[in-house]
Coordinates of C-alpha atoms in Angstrom, one line a residue:
Chain A
M1 CA 6.8 -19.3 -38.2
S2 CA 7.3 -20.2 -34.6
S3 CA 7.4 -17.5 -32.0
Q4 CA 11.0 -18.3 -31.4
S5 CA 12.1 -17.7 -34.9
A6 CA 10.2 -14.5 -35.0
V7 CA 12.3 -12.9 -32.2
I8 CA 13.6 -9.4 -33.1
R9 CA 17.0 -8.1 -31.9
L10 CA 16.8 -4.5 -31.0
T11 CA 19.7 -2.0 -30.9
D12 CA 20.3 0.0 -27.7
D13 CA 18.8 3.1 -29.5
E14 CA 15.7 1.2 -30.4
I15 CA 15.4 0.0 -26.8
R16 CA 15.7 3.6 -25.5
E17 CA 13.1 4.7 -28.1
Y18 CA 10.6 2.0 -27.1
L19 CA 11.3 2.6 -23.4
A20 CA 10.4 6.2 -23.8
F21 CA 7.2 5.3 -25.7
A22 CA 6.3 2.7 -23.0
C23 CA 6.7 5.5 -20.4
R24 CA 4.4 7.7 -22.5
L25 CA 1.8 5.0 -22.7
G26 CA 1.9 4.5 -18.9
E27 CA 1.5 8.2 -18.4
L28 CA -1.3 8.3 -20.9
G29 CA -3.1 5.5 -19.1
G30 CA -2.5 7.2 -15.7
E31 CA -4.1 10.4 -16.9
V32 CA -7.3 8.5 -18.0
I33 CA -7.4 6.5 -14.7
L34 CA -6.7 9.3 -12.1
P35 CA -10.1 11.0 -12.2
H36 CA -11.7 7.6 -11.3
F37 CA -9.3 6.9 -8.3
R38 CA -11.0 7.6 -5.0
A39 CA -13.9 9.1 -7.0
A40 CA -16.1 8.9 -3.9
L41 CA -14.0 11.8 -2.6
A42 CA -14.8 14.2 -5.5
V43 CA -17.7 16.2 -4.1
D44 CA -19.2 17.2 -7.5
N45 CA -18.7 13.8 -9.1
K46 CA -22.3 13.0 -10.0
A47 CA -21.2 9.8 -11.5
A48 CA -20.1 8.5 -8.1
S49 CA -23.5 7.2 -7.3
G50 CA -25.9 4.9 -9.2
G51 CA -24.1 1.9 -10.6
Y52 CA -20.8 3.8 -11.2
D53 CA -18.0 1.3 -11.3
P54 CA -14.8 3.3 -11.3
V55 CA -12.2 0.5 -11.7
T56 CA -14.0 -1.1 -14.7
I57 CA -14.5 2.3 -16.4
A58 CA -11.0 3.4 -15.7
D59 CA -9.5 0.1 -16.8
R60 CA -11.4 0.0 -20.2
A61 CA -10.9 3.7 -20.9
A62 CA -7.1 3.5 -20.2
E63 CA -6.6 0.4 -22.3
E64 CA -8.5 2.1 -25.2
A65 CA -6.4 5.2 -25.0
I66 CA -3.1 3.2 -24.8
S67 CA -4.1 0.9 -27.7
R68 CA -5.1 3.9 -29.8
E69 CA -1.7 5.5 -29.3
I70 CA 0.1 2.2 -30.1
A71 CA -2.0 1.9 -33.3
R72 CA -1.3 5.5 -34.3
V73 CA 2.5 5.3 -33.7
H74 CA 3.3 1.7 -34.4
P75 CA 0.4 0.3 -36.5
E76 CA 2.6 -2.7 -37.3
H77 CA 2.8 -3.9 -33.7
A78 CA 0.5 -6.4 -32.0
I79 CA -1.3 -5.6 -28.7
H80 CA -2.3 -7.9 -25.9
G81 CA -4.5 -6.2 -23.3
E82 CA -6.2 -7.3 -20.1
E83 CA -9.6 -5.9 -21.2
H84 CA -9.7 -6.3 -25.0
G85 CA -7.5 -9.4 -25.6
R86 CA -5.2 -9.7 -28.5
S87 CA -5.0 -7.7 -31.7
P88 CA -2.4 -9.1 -34.2
G89 CA 0.3 -7.1 -36.0
V90 CA 2.6 -7.7 -38.9
S91 CA 5.6 -7.3 -36.6
P92 CA 6.4 -10.0 -33.9
L93 CA 6.7 -7.0 -31.5
C94 CA 3.7 -7.0 -29.1
W95 CA 2.7 -4.5 -26.4
V96 CA 1.3 -6.3 -23.3
I97 CA -0.9 -4.0 -21.2
D98 CA -2.5 -4.2 -17.8
P99 CA -4.1 -0.8 -17.3
I100 CA -4.7 -1.2 -13.6
D101 CA -2.7 -4.0 -11.9
G102 CA -3.9 -4.2 -8.3
T103 CA -7.6 -3.5 -8.9
R104 CA -8.5 -4.4 -5.3
A105 CA -6.1 -1.8 -3.9
F106 CA -7.5 0.7 -6.5
I107 CA -11.1 0.1 -5.5
L108 CA -10.2 0.6 -1.8
G109 CA -8.4 3.8 -2.5
Q110 CA -5.0 2.2 -1.5
L111 CA -1.8 3.1 -3.3
H112 CA -0.3 -0.2 -4.4
W113 CA -1.6 -0.4 -8.0
G114 CA -0.1 0.7 -11.3
V115 CA -0.2 0.8 -15.1
L116 CA 1.8 -2.1 -16.5
I117 CA 3.3 -1.8 -20.1
A118 CA 5.6 -4.4 -21.6
L119 CA 7.1 -4.9 -25.0
N120 CA 7.4 -8.5 -26.0
D121 CA 9.9 -9.3 -28.8
G122 CA 8.0 -12.3 -30.0
A123 CA 9.3 -14.7 -27.4
R124 CA 9.7 -12.9 -24.2
P125 CA 9.2 -9.5 -22.6
L126 CA 12.1 -7.2 -23.6
L127 CA 11.3 -4.1 -21.5
G128 CA 8.7 -3.1 -18.9
V129 CA 7.2 -0.1 -17.2
M130 CA 5.2 0.2 -14.0
H131 CA 3.7 3.7 -13.6
Q132 CA 1.8 4.9 -10.5
P133 CA 0.2 8.2 -11.5
Y134 CA -1.1 9.2 -8.1
V135 CA 2.2 8.8 -6.4
G136 CA 4.1 10.0 -9.5
E137 CA 6.5 7.0 -9.7
T138 CA 7.7 5.1 -12.8
F139 CA 9.7 1.9 -12.5
L140 CA 11.5 0.9 -15.8
G141 CA 13.4 -2.2 -16.7
S142 CA 15.2 -3.3 -19.9
P143 CA 18.6 -4.7 -21.1
L144 CA 19.9 -1.2 -20.3
G145 CA 19.1 -1.5 -16.6
A146 CA 16.4 -0.9 -14.1
V147 CA 15.5 2.6 -12.7
L148 CA 12.9 4.4 -10.6
R149 CA 11.9 7.9 -11.8
R150 CA 10.1 10.4 -9.7
N151 CA 10.0 14.2 -9.7
G152 CA 12.7 14.5 -12.4
T153 CA 15.2 12.3 -10.4
E154 CA 16.3 8.8 -11.4
H155 CA 17.6 6.1 -9.1
R156 CA 19.3 2.9 -10.4
L157 CA 17.7 -0.3 -9.0
H158 CA 19.7 -3.2 -7.6
A159 CA 18.2 -6.2 -5.9
R160 CA 19.9 -7.1 -2.7
A161 CA 21.8 -10.1 -1.6
C162 CA 19.8 -12.4 0.8
A163 CA 20.9 -16.0 0.5
N164 CA 19.0 -17.2 3.6
L165 CA 15.2 -17.4 3.9
R166 CA 15.5 -16.6 7.7
D167 CA 16.8 -13.1 6.6
A168 CA 14.2 -12.6 3.9
A169 CA 11.1 -10.4 3.5
V170 CA 8.5 -12.4 1.6
C171 CA 5.4 -10.8 0.0
A172 CA 2.2 -12.0 -1.7
S173 CA -1.0 -10.2 -2.7
H174 CA -3.5 -12.1 -0.6
P175 CA -3.7 -15.6 0.9
D176 CA -6.8 -16.4 -1.1
Q177 CA -5.0 -15.6 -4.4
F178 CA -3.3 -19.0 -4.3
A179 CA -5.5 -21.0 -6.7
R180 CA -4.7 -24.5 -5.3
R181 CA -4.6 -25.7 -1.8
E182 CA -1.0 -27.0 -2.1
E183 CA 0.1 -23.6 -3.4
R184 CA -1.2 -21.8 -0.3
A185 CA 0.3 -24.4 1.9
A186 CA 3.7 -24.0 0.2
F187 CA 3.5 -20.3 0.6
D188 CA 2.6 -20.6 4.2
L189 CA 5.6 -22.9 4.7
V190 CA 8.0 -20.5 3.1
A191 CA 6.5 -17.5 5.0
S192 CA 6.8 -19.4 8.3
K193 CA 10.6 -19.6 7.9
A194 CA 11.1 -16.0 6.7
R195 CA 12.1 -13.0 8.7
L196 CA 9.0 -11.1 7.6
A197 CA 5.9 -11.9 5.6
R198 CA 3.5 -9.4 4.3
F199 CA 0.3 -9.5 2.1
G200 CA -0.8 -6.7 -0.3
G201 CA 1.3 -4.9 -2.7
D202 CA 0.6 -6.4 -6.2
C203 CA 2.9 -5.0 -8.9
Y204 CA 4.7 -2.8 -6.3
N205 CA 6.2 -5.8 -4.6
Y206 CA 8.2 -6.8 -7.7
C207 CA 9.4 -3.2 -8.2
L208 CA 10.5 -3.0 -4.5
L209 CA 12.3 -6.3 -4.9
A210 CA 14.1 -4.7 -7.8
A211 CA 14.8 -1.8 -5.5
G212 CA 16.5 -4.1 -2.9
L213 CA 13.8 -3.6 -0.3
I214 CA 11.9 -7.0 -0.7
D215 CA 13.6 -10.3 -1.1
V216 CA 10.9 -12.7 -2.4
V217 CA 7.5 -12.4 -4.1
I218 CA 5.4 -15.6 -4.4
E219 CA 2.1 -15.6 -6.2
S220 CA -0.1 -17.9 -8.3
A221 CA -2.9 -17.7 -10.9
L222 CA -1.4 -14.7 -12.7
F223 CA -2.0 -13.8 -16.3
A224 CA 0.7 -12.8 -18.9
Y225 CA -0.3 -9.1 -18.7
D226 CA 0.2 -9.3 -14.9
V227 CA 4.0 -10.3 -15.2
Q228 CA 5.4 -9.3 -18.6
A229 CA 6.2 -5.7 -17.5
L230 CA 7.7 -6.8 -14.2
I231 CA 10.1 -9.5 -15.4
P232 CA 12.4 -7.0 -17.2
I233 CA 12.4 -4.7 -14.1
V234 CA 13.3 -7.6 -11.8
E235 CA 15.9 -9.1 -14.1
A236 CA 17.6 -5.9 -14.9
A237 CA 18.0 -5.2 -11.2
G238 CA 19.8 -8.6 -10.8
G239 CA 16.8 -10.6 -9.6
V240 CA 15.3 -13.8 -10.9
M241 CA 11.6 -14.4 -11.8
T242 CA 10.3 -17.8 -13.0
G243 CA 7.5 -20.2 -12.5
W244 CA 7.5 -22.4 -9.4
D245 CA 8.9 -25.1 -11.8
G246 CA 11.9 -22.9 -12.6
Q247 CA 10.7 -22.4 -16.2
P248 CA 10.0 -19.0 -17.8
C249 CA 6.8 -17.4 -16.5
Y250 CA 6.0 -15.2 -19.4
Q251 CA 2.5 -16.5 -19.5
G252 CA 1.9 -16.0 -15.8
G253 CA 0.7 -18.8 -13.7
A254 CA 2.5 -19.6 -10.4
V255 CA 5.4 -17.2 -10.1
I256 CA 8.3 -16.6 -7.8
A257 CA 10.7 -13.6 -7.9
A258 CA 13.8 -13.4 -5.7
G259 CA 16.4 -10.7 -5.5
D260 CA 19.2 -13.3 -4.7
P261 CA 19.5 -16.1 -7.3
A262 CA 20.8 -18.5 -4.5
L263 CA 17.6 -17.9 -2.5
H264 CA 15.5 -18.5 -5.7
R265 CA 17.2 -21.9 -6.1
T266 CA 16.5 -22.8 -2.5
L267 CA 12.8 -21.8 -2.7
L268 CA 12.3 -23.7 -6.0
E269 CA 13.0 -26.9 -4.1
V270 CA 9.9 -26.6 -2.0
L271 CA 7.7 -24.8 -4.5
G272 CA 8.6 -27.2 -7.3
W273 CA 7.8 -30.1 -5.0
A274 CA 4.4 -28.6 -4.1
V275 CA 3.3 -28.3 -7.8
A276 CA 5.0 -31.5 -9.1
Chain B
M1 CA -8.1 13.9 40.3
S2 CA -9.6 11.3 38.0
S3 CA -9.0 11.5 34.3
Q4 CA -12.8 12.0 33.8
S5 CA -12.8 15.2 35.9
A6 CA -9.7 16.4 34.3
V7 CA -11.4 16.6 30.8
I8 CA -10.9 20.0 29.2
R9 CA -13.5 21.5 27.0
L10 CA -12.0 23.4 24.0
T11 CA -13.6 26.1 21.9
D12 CA -13.7 25.7 18.1
D13 CA -10.9 28.3 17.8
E14 CA -8.8 26.3 20.1
I15 CA -9.5 23.1 18.2
R16 CA -8.5 24.8 15.0
E17 CA -5.3 26.0 16.6
Y18 CA -4.4 22.6 18.0
L19 CA -5.3 21.0 14.6
A20 CA -2.9 23.3 12.8
F21 CA -0.3 22.5 15.4
A22 CA -0.9 18.7 15.0
C23 CA -0.4 19.1 11.2
R24 CA 2.8 20.9 11.8
L25 CA 4.0 18.1 14.1
G26 CA 3.1 15.5 11.5
E27 CA 5.0 17.4 8.8
L28 CA 8.0 17.9 11.1
G29 CA 8.1 14.1 11.8
G30 CA 7.8 13.5 8.0
E31 CA 10.8 15.7 7.2
V32 CA 12.9 13.7 9.7
I33 CA 11.6 10.4 8.5
L34 CA 11.8 10.8 4.7
P35 CA 15.6 10.6 4.2
H36 CA 15.4 7.1 5.8
F37 CA 12.5 5.9 3.5
R38 CA 13.9 3.6 0.8
A39 CA 17.3 4.6 1.9
A40 CA 18.8 1.6 0.0
L41 CA 17.9 3.6 -3.1
A42 CA 20.1 6.5 -2.3
V43 CA 23.4 5.8 -4.1
D44 CA 25.5 8.0 -1.9
N45 CA 24.0 6.9 1.4
K46 CA 27.0 5.4 3.1
A47 CA 24.8 4.8 6.2
A48 CA 22.8 2.3 4.1
S49 CA 25.2 -0.5 4.9
G50 CA 26.6 -1.9 8.1
G51 CA 24.0 -2.2 10.8
Y52 CA 21.9 0.7 9.5
D53 CA 18.4 0.2 10.7
P54 CA 16.4 2.9 8.9
V55 CA 13.0 2.4 10.6
T56 CA 14.4 2.5 14.2
I57 CA 16.5 5.6 13.5
A58 CA 13.7 7.4 11.7
D59 CA 11.2 6.4 14.4
R60 CA 13.3 7.8 17.3
A61 CA 14.6 10.9 15.5
A62 CA 11.0 11.8 14.5
E63 CA 9.6 11.3 17.9
E64 CA 12.4 13.4 19.5
A65 CA 11.8 16.3 17.0
I66 CA 8.1 16.2 17.6
S67 CA 8.4 16.0 21.4
R68 CA 10.9 18.9 21.4
E69 CA 8.5 21.1 19.4
I70 CA 5.6 20.2 21.8
A71 CA 7.8 21.0 24.8
R72 CA 8.8 24.4 23.1
V73 CA 5.3 25.5 22.2
H74 CA 3.2 23.8 24.9
P75 CA 5.4 22.9 27.8
E76 CA 2.3 22.4 30.0
H77 CA 1.1 19.5 27.9
A78 CA 1.9 15.8 28.5
I79 CA 3.3 13.6 25.8
H80 CA 2.8 9.8 25.2
G81 CA 5.0 8.5 22.4
E82 CA 5.7 5.0 21.0
E83 CA 9.4 5.2 21.5
H84 CA 9.9 7.2 24.6
G85 CA 6.8 6.5 26.7
R86 CA 5.0 9.0 28.8
S87 CA 6.2 12.5 30.0
P88 CA 3.6 14.1 32.3
G89 CA 2.3 17.7 32.0
V90 CA 0.5 20.1 34.3
S91 CA -2.4 20.2 31.8
P92 CA -4.6 17.1 31.2
L93 CA -4.0 17.7 27.5
C94 CA -1.7 15.0 26.1
W95 CA -0.2 14.5 22.7
V96 CA -0.1 10.9 21.6
I97 CA 2.5 10.1 19.0
D98 CA 3.3 7.2 16.7
P99 CA 6.1 8.5 14.4
I100 CA 5.8 5.6 12.0
D101 CA 2.6 3.6 12.0
G102 CA 3.1 0.7 9.5
T103 CA 6.7 0.0 10.2
R104 CA 6.6 -3.2 8.1
A105 CA 5.3 -1.3 5.1
F106 CA 8.0 1.3 5.7
I107 CA 10.8 -1.3 5.9
L108 CA 9.7 -2.8 2.6
G109 CA 9.5 0.6 0.8
Q110 CA 5.6 0.3 0.5
L111 CA 3.5 3.4 0.9
H112 CA 0.9 2.5 3.6
W113 CA 2.5 4.1 6.6
G114 CA 2.1 7.4 8.2
V115 CA 2.9 9.7 11.1
L116 CA 0.1 9.7 13.7
I117 CA -0.5 12.6 16.0
A118 CA -3.5 12.8 18.5
L119 CA -4.5 15.3 21.1
N120 CA -6.1 13.7 24.1
D121 CA -8.2 15.9 26.3
G122 CA -7.6 13.8 29.5
A123 CA -10.2 11.2 28.8
R124 CA -10.3 10.6 25.0
P125 CA -8.6 11.6 21.8
L126 CA -10.1 14.9 20.7
L127 CA -8.5 15.4 17.4
G128 CA -6.1 13.4 15.2
V129 CA -3.8 13.6 12.1
M130 CA -2.3 11.0 9.8
H131 CA 0.4 12.4 7.6
Q132 CA 2.1 10.5 4.8
P133 CA 5.1 12.6 3.8
Y134 CA 6.2 10.7 0.7
V135 CA 2.7 10.8 -0.9
G136 CA 2.1 14.2 0.6
E137 CA -1.3 13.3 2.1
T138 CA -2.7 14.5 5.5
F139 CA -6.0 13.1 6.9
L140 CA -7.4 15.2 9.8
G141 CA -10.3 14.5 12.2
S142 CA -11.8 16.6 15.0
P143 CA -15.3 17.7 16.2
L144 CA -15.1 20.2 13.2
G145 CA -15.1 17.4 10.7
A146 CA -12.8 15.0 8.8
V147 CA -10.8 16.1 5.7
L148 CA -8.0 14.9 3.4
R149 CA -5.5 17.6 2.4
R150 CA -3.1 17.2 -0.6
N151 CA -1.4 19.6 -2.9
G152 CA -3.3 22.6 -1.5
T153 CA -6.8 21.0 -2.0
E154 CA -9.0 19.8 0.7
H155 CA -11.7 17.0 0.5
R156 CA -14.4 16.5 3.2
L157 CA -14.5 12.8 4.3
H158 CA -17.7 10.9 4.7
A159 CA -17.9 7.2 5.6
R160 CA -20.3 5.4 3.3
A161 CA -23.5 3.5 4.1
C162 CA -23.1 -0.3 4.0
A163 CA -25.5 -2.1 6.3
N164 CA -24.8 -5.7 4.9
L165 CA -21.6 -7.6 5.4
R166 CA -22.0 -9.2 2.0
D167 CA -21.6 -5.8 0.4
A168 CA -18.7 -4.8 2.6
A169 CA -14.9 -4.4 1.9
V170 CA -13.1 -5.6 5.1
C171 CA -9.4 -4.9 5.8
A172 CA -6.8 -5.9 8.4
S173 CA -3.0 -5.5 8.5
H174 CA -1.9 -9.1 8.6
P175 CA -3.4 -12.5 9.5
D176 CA -0.6 -13.1 12.1
Q177 CA -1.4 -9.7 13.7
F178 CA -4.4 -11.3 15.6
A179 CA -2.9 -12.1 19.0
R180 CA -5.2 -14.9 20.0
R181 CA -6.5 -17.9 18.0
E182 CA -10.1 -17.0 18.5
E183 CA -9.4 -13.5 17.2
R184 CA -8.0 -14.8 14.0
A185 CA -10.9 -17.3 13.6
A186 CA -13.4 -14.5 14.2
F187 CA -11.8 -12.3 11.5
D188 CA -11.7 -15.2 9.1
L189 CA -15.4 -15.8 9.7
V190 CA -16.3 -12.1 9.0
A191 CA -14.0 -12.0 6.0
S192 CA -15.5 -15.1 4.6
K193 CA -18.9 -13.4 4.4
A194 CA -17.7 -10.1 3.1
R195 CA -17.6 -8.9 -0.5
L196 CA -13.9 -8.3 -0.5
A197 CA -11.2 -8.9 2.2
R198 CA -7.7 -7.4 2.0
F199 CA -4.6 -7.5 4.2
G200 CA -2.1 -4.7 4.5
G201 CA -2.8 -1.0 4.9
D202 CA -2.3 -0.1 8.6
C203 CA -3.3 3.4 9.4
Y204 CA -4.4 4.0 5.8
N205 CA -7.3 1.6 6.1
Y206 CA -9.0 3.7 8.9
C207 CA -8.5 6.9 6.8
L208 CA -9.9 5.2 3.7
L209 CA -12.8 4.0 5.8
A210 CA -13.4 7.7 6.7
A211 CA -13.1 8.5 3.0
G212 CA -16.0 6.1 2.2
L213 CA -13.8 3.6 0.3
I214 CA -13.4 0.8 2.9
D215 CA -16.3 -0.5 5.1
V216 CA -14.7 -2.3 8.0
V217 CA -11.3 -2.5 9.6
I218 CA -10.7 -5.3 12.2
E219 CA -7.5 -5.6 14.1
S220 CA -6.1 -6.7 17.5
A221 CA -3.1 -6.2 19.8
L222 CA -3.0 -2.5 19.1
F223 CA -1.5 0.2 21.4
A224 CA -3.0 3.5 22.4
Y225 CA -0.7 5.4 20.0
D226 CA -1.8 3.1 17.1
V227 CA -5.5 4.2 17.5
Q228 CA -5.8 7.6 19.1
A229 CA -5.1 9.7 16.0
L230 CA -7.5 7.5 13.9
I231 CA -10.5 7.5 16.2
P232 CA -11.3 11.2 15.6
I233 CA -10.9 10.8 11.8
V234 CA -13.2 7.8 11.7
E235 CA -15.8 9.4 14.0
A236 CA -15.9 12.8 12.4
A237 CA -16.6 11.0 9.0
G238 CA -19.6 9.3 10.6
G239 CA -18.0 6.0 11.3
V240 CA -17.8 4.0 14.6
M241 CA -14.6 2.7 16.2
T242 CA -14.6 0.6 19.3
G243 CA -13.2 -2.5 21.0
W244 CA -14.6 -5.9 20.0
D245 CA -16.7 -5.6 23.2
G246 CA -18.2 -2.4 22.0
Q247 CA -16.5 -0.3 24.6
P248 CA -14.2 2.7 23.9
C249 CA -10.8 1.5 22.4
Y250 CA -8.7 4.6 23.4
Q251 CA -6.1 2.2 24.9
G252 CA -5.9 0.0 21.7
G253 CA -6.4 -3.7 22.1
A254 CA -8.8 -5.5 19.7
V255 CA -10.5 -2.9 17.6
I256 CA -13.2 -2.7 15.0
A257 CA -14.0 0.3 12.8
A258 CA -17.1 0.5 10.6
G259 CA -18.3 3.2 8.2
D260 CA -21.9 2.2 8.8
P261 CA -23.1 2.1 12.5
A262 CA -25.6 -0.7 11.6
L263 CA -22.9 -3.0 10.3
H264 CA -20.8 -2.1 13.4
R265 CA -23.6 -3.4 15.6
T266 CA -24.0 -6.6 13.4
L267 CA -20.2 -7.4 13.7
L268 CA -20.0 -6.8 17.4
E269 CA -22.3 -9.8 17.8
V270 CA -19.7 -12.2 16.5
L271 CA -16.6 -10.3 17.6
G272 CA -18.0 -9.9 21.1
W273 CA -18.9 -13.5 21.2
A274 CA -15.3 -14.5 20.2
V275 CA -13.6 -12.6 23.0
A276 CA -16.3 -13.1 25.7

């Protein structure tokens, strides 16, 4: 059976149910991770010295907790996690997990990291959640729309119109993150013509693109678990997220997200040329 | 009267009183700023279209509110603000204000920005506060120590030992922020020998250095109001913050902060050489 033919069609009620479950998984991961965030600050944290590696411990513990909960509630579903790889299921539905996206930010005590949870329907990510437990924010995306939840309030997310690069805010995680020299040069070219370019941000940049605050995110060398939760958030807000070749980027690689489809088309010209 | 001879010596009680006042000023600024943060998300925000410039409006309104409160409570004190420049006082004590440090982050909806409030004693910043109203964090530094306050809890801040660059996490706001070509090249040289380099962060990087999570922050082209609130936080945590020439950086310029004084000395060799 090909992955295409295995695609499952979900009803709106099923989407709502899985979305609520994805949020619970994100919060569960957040609870496990939080005690390790800025652990150097906790005066009585004896573990904070002597080979203590907060991000690795938090990453693994969160993925274990999330995977256990999936196996308990949906034992038929597959799981694809950053830390523990793939565990197959009898259903084509697969949960794709990155317990801490933005590990460098996490290590430094910065705030631009989050727990990523996606549900893949056998061919593509159907819904995604980005949860930041320290700040208490959850970004959600699905065929039912994209929203930001915080403190009991909910805001609908809409990517903004920005057809011209000279008006655009362009983001990437780090200059060294571009795996190949031509990728870095292509990013620099795009950034040089933008209104504003900024490094840092990781998963937050895609969510803020969905929120109409960032216009373009360009990255490379990503994994499936880095992107699958973010694609439904970007798309449900009206944005476009693909590979630099314009093809689906469900498996990661070199990725471009744009809030305005016209700007996405323009940028593909140069990014596609760079990697052709 | 030279600024040196005008220096005021404060008692511990006076420092505590001014520190509490500085926190109140930071919170006051935060209250004015918050409605403009991610204003695109507020569905009913009519102002969000048509020439609305949230960061400029928030910046000015916050500085006005802060300046009014200083003039009301301490009319004898001077004020030096990012937006409105200097207003003299009969006392050598001067409040140095940056209502939104990290305006690019603010514009993009990112989280690494804050309200900076410093009290200068006529020669140097005596105490400083960095307040992030969305996340609800306040970092404070004075001769009485450095702390992070959040949700009614308080953590003492201690910069960490890190004598070797190969073990260090090095941060800067943006590659283009280095005003001169040799400054950028010098930063790249240092970053190339570090364990981890990261862009983005602005005022947060100095506070996280004080918290023992970042080892080095290197920047250039800063103003007095960018640095005066941060110097007391870094120093009270045991860190060192100077110009690239090793001299005091109270007026901004090219700045290096290090959590470990030994690493600071090592880095001055190359940074000083670059700008000599």
